[in-house]
Coordinates of C-alpha atoms in Angstrom, one line a residue:
M1 CA -50.7 1.0 -94.6
S2 CA -48.6 3.9 -93.4
D3 CA -50.0 7.3 -92.8
L4 CA -49.0 9.5 -95.8
L5 CA -50.0 12.7 -94.1
Y6 CA -47.1 15.0 -93.0
S7 CA -46.2 14.6 -89.4
E8 CA -45.6 17.6 -87.1
E9 CA -41.9 17.0 -87.3
E10 CA -42.0 17.0 -91.1
E11 CA -44.0 20.3 -91.1
A12 CA -41.4 21.8 -88.7
L13 CA -38.6 20.7 -91.0
R14 CA -40.4 22.2 -94.1
S15 CA -40.8 25.5 -92.3
A16 CA -37.1 25.7 -91.3
V17 CA -36.0 24.8 -94.9
R18 CA -38.4 27.3 -96.5
D19 CA -37.1 30.1 -94.2
L20 CA -33.5 29.2 -95.0
L21 CA -34.2 29.2 -98.8
A22 CA -36.1 32.5 -98.6
D23 CA -32.8 34.0 -97.3
H24 CA -30.5 32.3 -99.8
C25 CA -32.4 31.4 -102.9
D26 CA -34.6 34.3 -103.9
A27 CA -35.6 34.3 -107.6
P28 CA -33.4 37.2 -108.8
G29 CA -30.4 35.7 -107.0
V30 CA -30.9 32.3 -108.7
I31 CA -31.3 33.9 -112.1
A32 CA -28.1 35.9 -111.6
R33 CA -26.3 32.8 -110.5
T34 CA -27.3 30.9 -113.7
E35 CA -25.7 33.7 -115.7
S36 CA -22.4 33.4 -113.8
D37 CA -19.5 30.9 -113.9
A38 CA -20.7 29.4 -110.6
P39 CA -24.3 28.2 -111.0
H40 CA -24.2 26.3 -107.7
D41 CA -25.1 28.2 -104.5
L42 CA -22.5 26.8 -102.1
A43 CA -23.5 29.3 -99.3
A44 CA -27.0 27.8 -99.3
W45 CA -25.5 24.3 -99.5
K46 CA -23.3 25.1 -96.4
A47 CA -26.4 26.4 -94.5
L48 CA -28.3 23.2 -95.4
T49 CA -25.5 20.9 -94.4
D50 CA -23.5 22.6 -91.6
G51 CA -26.3 24.6 -90.2
M52 CA -29.1 22.0 -90.4
G53 CA -27.4 18.7 -90.9
L54 CA -29.6 17.8 -93.9
A55 CA -27.0 16.1 -96.0
G56 CA -27.0 13.2 -93.5
L57 CA -30.7 12.5 -93.2
L58 CA -30.4 9.1 -94.8
V59 CA -27.3 8.1 -92.9
P60 CA -27.6 6.2 -89.6
E61 CA -26.5 8.1 -86.5
A62 CA -23.8 5.4 -85.9
Q63 CA -22.2 6.5 -89.2
G64 CA -22.3 10.2 -88.5
G65 CA -25.7 11.0 -90.0
Q66 CA -29.2 12.0 -88.7
G67 CA -30.8 8.6 -88.9
A68 CA -33.9 9.9 -90.6
T69 CA -35.8 8.4 -93.5
P70 CA -36.7 9.1 -97.1
R71 CA -39.9 10.8 -95.9
E72 CA -38.0 13.6 -94.3
V73 CA -35.7 13.9 -97.4
A74 CA -38.9 14.1 -99.5
V75 CA -40.0 17.2 -97.5
V76 CA -36.6 18.9 -98.0
L77 CA -36.8 18.1 -101.8
E78 CA -40.3 19.6 -102.0
E79 CA -38.9 22.9 -100.6
L80 CA -35.8 22.8 -102.8
G81 CA -38.1 22.3 -105.8
R82 CA -40.2 25.2 -104.8
A83 CA -37.1 27.4 -104.8
V84 CA -35.4 25.7 -107.8
A85 CA -32.4 25.8 -105.4
P86 CA -29.1 25.3 -107.3
V87 CA -27.6 22.9 -104.7
P88 CA -26.3 19.3 -105.1
Y89 CA -28.8 17.9 -102.6
L90 CA -30.4 15.2 -104.8
T91 CA -27.1 14.2 -106.3
S92 CA -25.0 14.1 -103.2
A93 CA -27.3 13.6 -100.2
V94 CA -29.6 11.2 -101.9
V95 CA -28.0 9.4 -105.0
A96 CA -24.3 9.3 -104.0
T97 CA -25.3 8.6 -100.3
E98 CA -27.5 5.7 -101.3
A99 CA -24.8 4.2 -103.4
L100 CA -22.4 4.4 -100.4
L101 CA -25.0 2.9 -98.1
E102 CA -25.1 -0.1 -100.4
T103 CA -21.3 -0.5 -100.6
G104 CA -20.8 0.4 -96.9
D105 CA -17.9 2.9 -97.1
E106 CA -18.2 4.5 -93.6
A107 CA -15.5 7.1 -93.8
L108 CA -16.8 8.6 -97.1
L109 CA -20.4 8.3 -95.9
A110 CA -19.6 10.3 -92.8
D111 CA -17.9 13.0 -95.0
L112 CA -20.9 13.3 -97.2
A113 CA -23.3 13.2 -94.3
A114 CA -21.5 16.1 -92.6
G115 CA -21.3 18.1 -95.8
R116 CA -17.5 18.0 -95.6
K117 CA -17.5 16.6 -99.1
I118 CA -19.9 16.6 -102.1
G119 CA -20.4 13.3 -103.9
A120 CA -21.6 12.6 -107.4
L121 CA -22.5 9.2 -108.9
A122 CA -20.8 9.3 -112.3
V123 CA -23.8 8.0 -114.2
A124 CA -25.7 10.1 -116.7
L125 CA -28.8 11.8 -115.2
N126 CA -31.2 10.2 -117.7
V127 CA -30.4 6.6 -116.7
A128 CA -33.2 4.8 -114.9
A129 CA -32.7 2.2 -112.2
G130 CA -31.9 -1.1 -113.9
G131 CA -31.0 0.8 -117.1
V132 CA -27.7 0.5 -118.9
Y133 CA -25.0 2.9 -117.9
K134 CA -21.6 3.7 -119.3
V135 CA -18.5 2.4 -117.5
V136 CA -14.9 3.3 -117.7
R137 CA -11.9 1.0 -118.3
H138 CA -10.1 -0.3 -115.2
E139 CA -6.5 -1.2 -116.0
G140 CA -3.5 -1.7 -113.6
G141 CA -5.2 0.1 -110.7
S142 CA -6.2 3.2 -112.6
L143 CA -9.3 4.3 -114.6
H144 CA -9.6 5.5 -118.2
G145 CA -12.6 6.8 -120.1
E146 CA -15.2 9.4 -120.5
L147 CA -18.7 9.7 -118.9
T148 CA -21.2 12.3 -120.0
G149 CA -24.4 13.9 -118.6
V150 CA -23.2 13.7 -114.9
A151 CA -25.3 16.1 -112.9
D152 CA -23.5 18.4 -110.4
A153 CA -20.1 16.9 -111.2
A154 CA -18.7 20.4 -111.4
V155 CA -19.0 20.9 -107.6
A156 CA -18.3 17.3 -106.5
D157 CA -15.2 16.5 -104.4
V158 CA -15.5 12.8 -105.0
L159 CA -16.9 10.9 -107.9
L160 CA -18.3 7.4 -107.7
V161 CA -17.3 5.8 -110.9
P162 CA -18.5 2.4 -112.3
A163 CA -15.8 0.5 -114.2
D164 CA -15.8 -2.4 -116.7
D165 CA -14.7 -4.9 -114.0
G166 CA -18.0 -4.5 -112.2
G167 CA -16.6 -2.4 -109.4
L168 CA -17.6 1.1 -108.2
Y169 CA -14.6 3.3 -107.5
A170 CA -14.2 6.5 -105.5
V171 CA -12.2 9.0 -107.5
D172 CA -10.9 12.3 -106.1
A173 CA -12.5 15.0 -108.4
A174 CA -9.0 16.6 -108.6
D175 CA -7.8 13.5 -110.4
A176 CA -10.5 13.9 -113.1
T177 CA -11.2 16.4 -115.8
V178 CA -14.7 17.8 -115.4
T179 CA -15.9 19.8 -118.3
P180 CA -19.3 21.6 -118.1
Q181 CA -21.8 20.7 -120.8
V182 CA -24.4 23.0 -122.2
S183 CA -27.3 22.2 -119.9
F184 CA -31.0 23.0 -120.5
D185 CA -31.6 23.4 -116.7
L186 CA -29.0 25.9 -115.6
T187 CA -29.8 25.2 -111.9
R188 CA -28.6 21.5 -112.2
P189 CA -25.8 21.7 -114.6
L190 CA -24.4 18.6 -116.3
A191 CA -20.7 17.8 -117.0
T192 CA -18.5 15.4 -118.8
V193 CA -16.1 13.5 -116.6
T194 CA -12.8 12.4 -118.3
L195 CA -10.5 10.0 -116.5
D196 CA -7.0 9.6 -117.9
G197 CA -5.3 7.1 -115.6
A198 CA -7.0 8.4 -112.5
P199 CA -6.4 6.4 -109.3
G200 CA -9.6 4.9 -107.9
R201 CA -10.4 3.2 -104.6
L202 CA -12.7 0.2 -104.9
L203 CA -15.9 0.6 -102.9
G204 CA -17.8 -2.5 -103.9
D205 CA -20.0 -3.9 -106.6
A206 CA -21.3 -1.2 -109.0
E207 CA -24.6 -2.9 -110.1
P208 CA -26.5 -3.1 -106.8
A209 CA -25.2 0.3 -105.6
V210 CA -26.1 2.1 -108.8
R211 CA -29.6 0.4 -108.9
R212 CA -30.3 1.4 -105.3
A213 CA -29.1 4.9 -105.8
L214 CA -31.1 5.5 -109.0
R215 CA -34.2 4.0 -107.6
A216 CA -34.0 6.4 -104.6
G217 CA -33.2 9.3 -106.9
A218 CA -36.3 8.6 -109.1
G219 CA -38.6 8.0 -106.1
L220 CA -37.6 11.2 -104.3
L221 CA -37.3 13.3 -107.5
A222 CA -41.2 13.1 -107.5
S223 CA -41.2 15.2 -104.3
E224 CA -39.0 17.9 -106.1
Q225 CA -41.4 17.8 -109.0
L226 CA -44.3 18.2 -106.5
G227 CA -42.6 21.3 -105.0
L228 CA -42.1 22.8 -108.5
A229 CA -45.7 22.2 -109.5
D230 CA -47.1 23.4 -106.3
W231 CA -45.1 26.7 -106.5
L232 CA -46.2 27.2 -110.1
L233 CA -49.9 26.7 -109.3
T234 CA -49.8 28.9 -106.1
E235 CA -48.0 31.7 -107.9
T236 CA -50.3 31.6 -111.0
V237 CA -53.4 31.8 -108.8
R238 CA -52.0 34.7 -106.9
Y239 CA -51.1 36.5 -110.1
L240 CA -54.5 36.0 -111.8
K241 CA -56.2 37.4 -108.7
E242 CA -54.2 40.6 -109.0
R243 CA -54.1 41.0 -112.8
K244 CA -57.0 43.0 -114.2
Q245 CA -58.5 42.8 -117.7
F246 CA -61.7 44.6 -118.7
N247 CA -61.8 46.0 -115.2
R248 CA -62.0 42.7 -113.5
P249 CA -59.5 40.1 -112.1
V250 CA -58.3 37.8 -114.9
G251 CA -58.8 34.9 -112.5
G252 CA -62.6 35.5 -112.6
F253 CA -62.9 34.2 -116.2
Q254 CA -64.3 30.7 -116.2
A255 CA -62.0 29.3 -118.9
L256 CA -59.0 30.1 -116.8
K257 CA -60.6 28.7 -113.6
H258 CA -61.1 25.4 -115.5
R259 CA -57.4 25.3 -116.5
L260 CA -56.3 26.1 -112.9
A261 CA -58.7 23.5 -111.5
Q262 CA -57.2 20.9 -113.8
V263 CA -53.6 21.7 -112.6
W264 CA -54.8 21.7 -109.0
L265 CA -56.2 18.2 -109.4
E266 CA -53.0 17.0 -111.0
V267 CA -50.9 18.5 -108.2
V268 CA -53.1 16.9 -105.5
N269 CA -52.7 13.5 -107.2
L270 CA -48.9 14.0 -107.6
R271 CA -48.7 14.7 -103.8
A272 CA -50.3 11.4 -103.1
A273 CA -48.0 9.6 -105.5
A274 CA -44.8 11.3 -104.3
R275 CA -45.7 10.7 -100.6
N276 CA -46.4 7.1 -101.4
A277 CA -43.0 6.7 -103.1
A278 CA -41.2 8.3 -100.1
D279 CA -43.1 6.1 -97.7
A280 CA -42.4 2.9 -99.7
L281 CA -38.7 3.7 -99.8
T282 CA -38.9 4.2 -96.0
T283 CA -40.7 0.9 -95.3
G284 CA -39.3 -1.1 -98.2
T285 CA -42.8 -2.3 -99.1
D286 CA -43.5 -2.4 -102.9
A287 CA -41.0 0.3 -103.4
D288 CA -40.3 -0.6 -107.0
V289 CA -44.0 -0.2 -107.9
A290 CA -44.4 3.0 -105.8
V291 CA -41.4 4.6 -107.5
A292 CA -42.5 3.6 -111.0
V293 CA -46.1 5.0 -110.4
A294 CA -44.7 8.3 -109.0
Q295 CA -42.3 8.9 -111.8
A296 CA -44.8 7.8 -114.5
Y297 CA -47.1 10.5 -113.2
A298 CA -44.8 13.3 -111.9
A299 CA -43.0 14.3 -115.1
P300 CA -46.1 15.3 -117.2
V301 CA -47.7 17.0 -114.2
A302 CA -44.7 19.2 -113.4
V303 CA -44.2 20.1 -117.1
H304 CA -48.0 20.9 -117.6
A305 CA -48.0 23.1 -114.5
A306 CA -45.0 25.0 -115.8
E307 CA -46.5 25.4 -119.3
E308 CA -49.8 26.7 -117.9
A309 CA -48.0 29.1 -115.5
L310 CA -46.0 30.4 -118.5
Q311 CA -49.1 31.0 -120.6
L312 CA -51.3 32.4 -117.8
H313 CA -48.7 34.9 -116.8
A314 CA -48.8 36.0 -120.5
G315 CA -46.1 38.4 -121.6
I316 CA -44.5 38.7 -118.2
G317 CA -43.9 35.0 -118.0
M318 CA -41.9 35.1 -121.2
T319 CA -39.3 37.4 -119.8
W320 CA -35.9 36.3 -118.5
E321 CA -36.4 38.4 -115.3
H322 CA -39.5 36.3 -114.2
P323 CA -38.4 33.0 -112.7
I324 CA -41.0 30.8 -114.5
H325 CA -38.4 29.8 -117.1
L326 CA -36.2 28.3 -114.4
Y327 CA -39.2 26.1 -113.3
L328 CA -40.1 25.1 -116.9
K329 CA -36.5 24.1 -117.6
R330 CA -36.2 22.2 -114.3
A331 CA -39.5 20.5 -114.9
K332 CA -38.4 19.5 -118.5
S333 CA -35.0 18.3 -117.3
D334 CA -36.6 16.4 -114.4
S335 CA -38.9 14.7 -116.9
I336 CA -36.0 12.7 -118.3
A337 CA -34.0 12.4 -115.1
F338 CA -33.7 8.8 -113.8
G339 CA -35.8 7.6 -116.8
T340 CA -38.7 9.1 -118.7
A341 CA -42.4 8.6 -117.7
G342 CA -42.6 6.0 -120.6
V343 CA -39.7 4.0 -119.1
H344 CA -41.4 4.0 -115.7
R345 CA -44.7 2.9 -117.3
E346 CA -43.0 0.0 -119.0
A347 CA -41.3 -0.9 -115.7
L348 CA -44.7 -0.7 -113.9
A349 CA -46.3 -3.0 -116.5
E350 CA -43.6 -5.5 -116.0
L351 CA -43.8 -5.4 -112.2
A352 CA -47.6 -5.7 -112.4
D353 CA -47.3 -8.4 -115.0
L354 CA -49.4 -6.4 -117.6
Q355 CA -48.2 -7.2 -121.0
A356 CA -48.6 -4.9 -124.0
P357 CA -51.3 -5.9 -126.5

């Protein structure tokens, strides 16, 4: 059994990422960005990739990366979740990178690891590992078709596109038409990718690459959801200590203490589940089970923490200026990303050989 506690190196990494995000992703800045035509914060992305080399954490040193593990990536995602940072980290540095690690395209992998390019797997954000995904038509060396719900496609330089011949193709984003969709979560916008005879370079078999990428995405998303829930709890406790009603702090009322205690308990359990998933992805031991457990648990916890934060901040929480709505939307959007909690419960039942009555 691995030690699920954070190592000194992981805590140092957390501290560095939190400091960087404090400079780049303050709440008013993120809200202003969601109202603009450029929701992604490419300056923060550049600082994370060029400055800290974080895009290459999962890539071996021999292939131009940092040679770290999903455990370190999980710590980064916790902090990105805490800041609802509008950067394509999960989509490029985790999902697209894992797909390329499976197909073994070293040149493209090195580009993604160094942050020279942003990658996006052209599979809808709601598809779970092993789930059915849409493919495009491969004909005479070019690709034709439309894929919807692709997260962060708007800033991708290269799209990894599954085709009907079973292959995964690298398509230059300049050769595709990427149309923004109306997204509930404005900090991780979705887009439709249309290919009209776009040239594609074959990377390898799509099925194992997509499965590996989506499993890693689901397992590490739990750490982002943990970061979201933890920020919401901490911020709500802080607010209730300051807010006065009937000449006493609102946090002193027992009914509110019970609600906060419940969220705290859920967040503590989520930390265990998320850490276990990151560790299992690192060691390869029972990773399918650990990911299914983490995702079955994470979505309802993050959404509940956001709903409680919204209610306990009362009127101030309902305003556009307060960042809670960003967290609620991210928590809701994450709750269907890479499969819903129900999908993961079904997967877990199958893995554990527990049949429905």
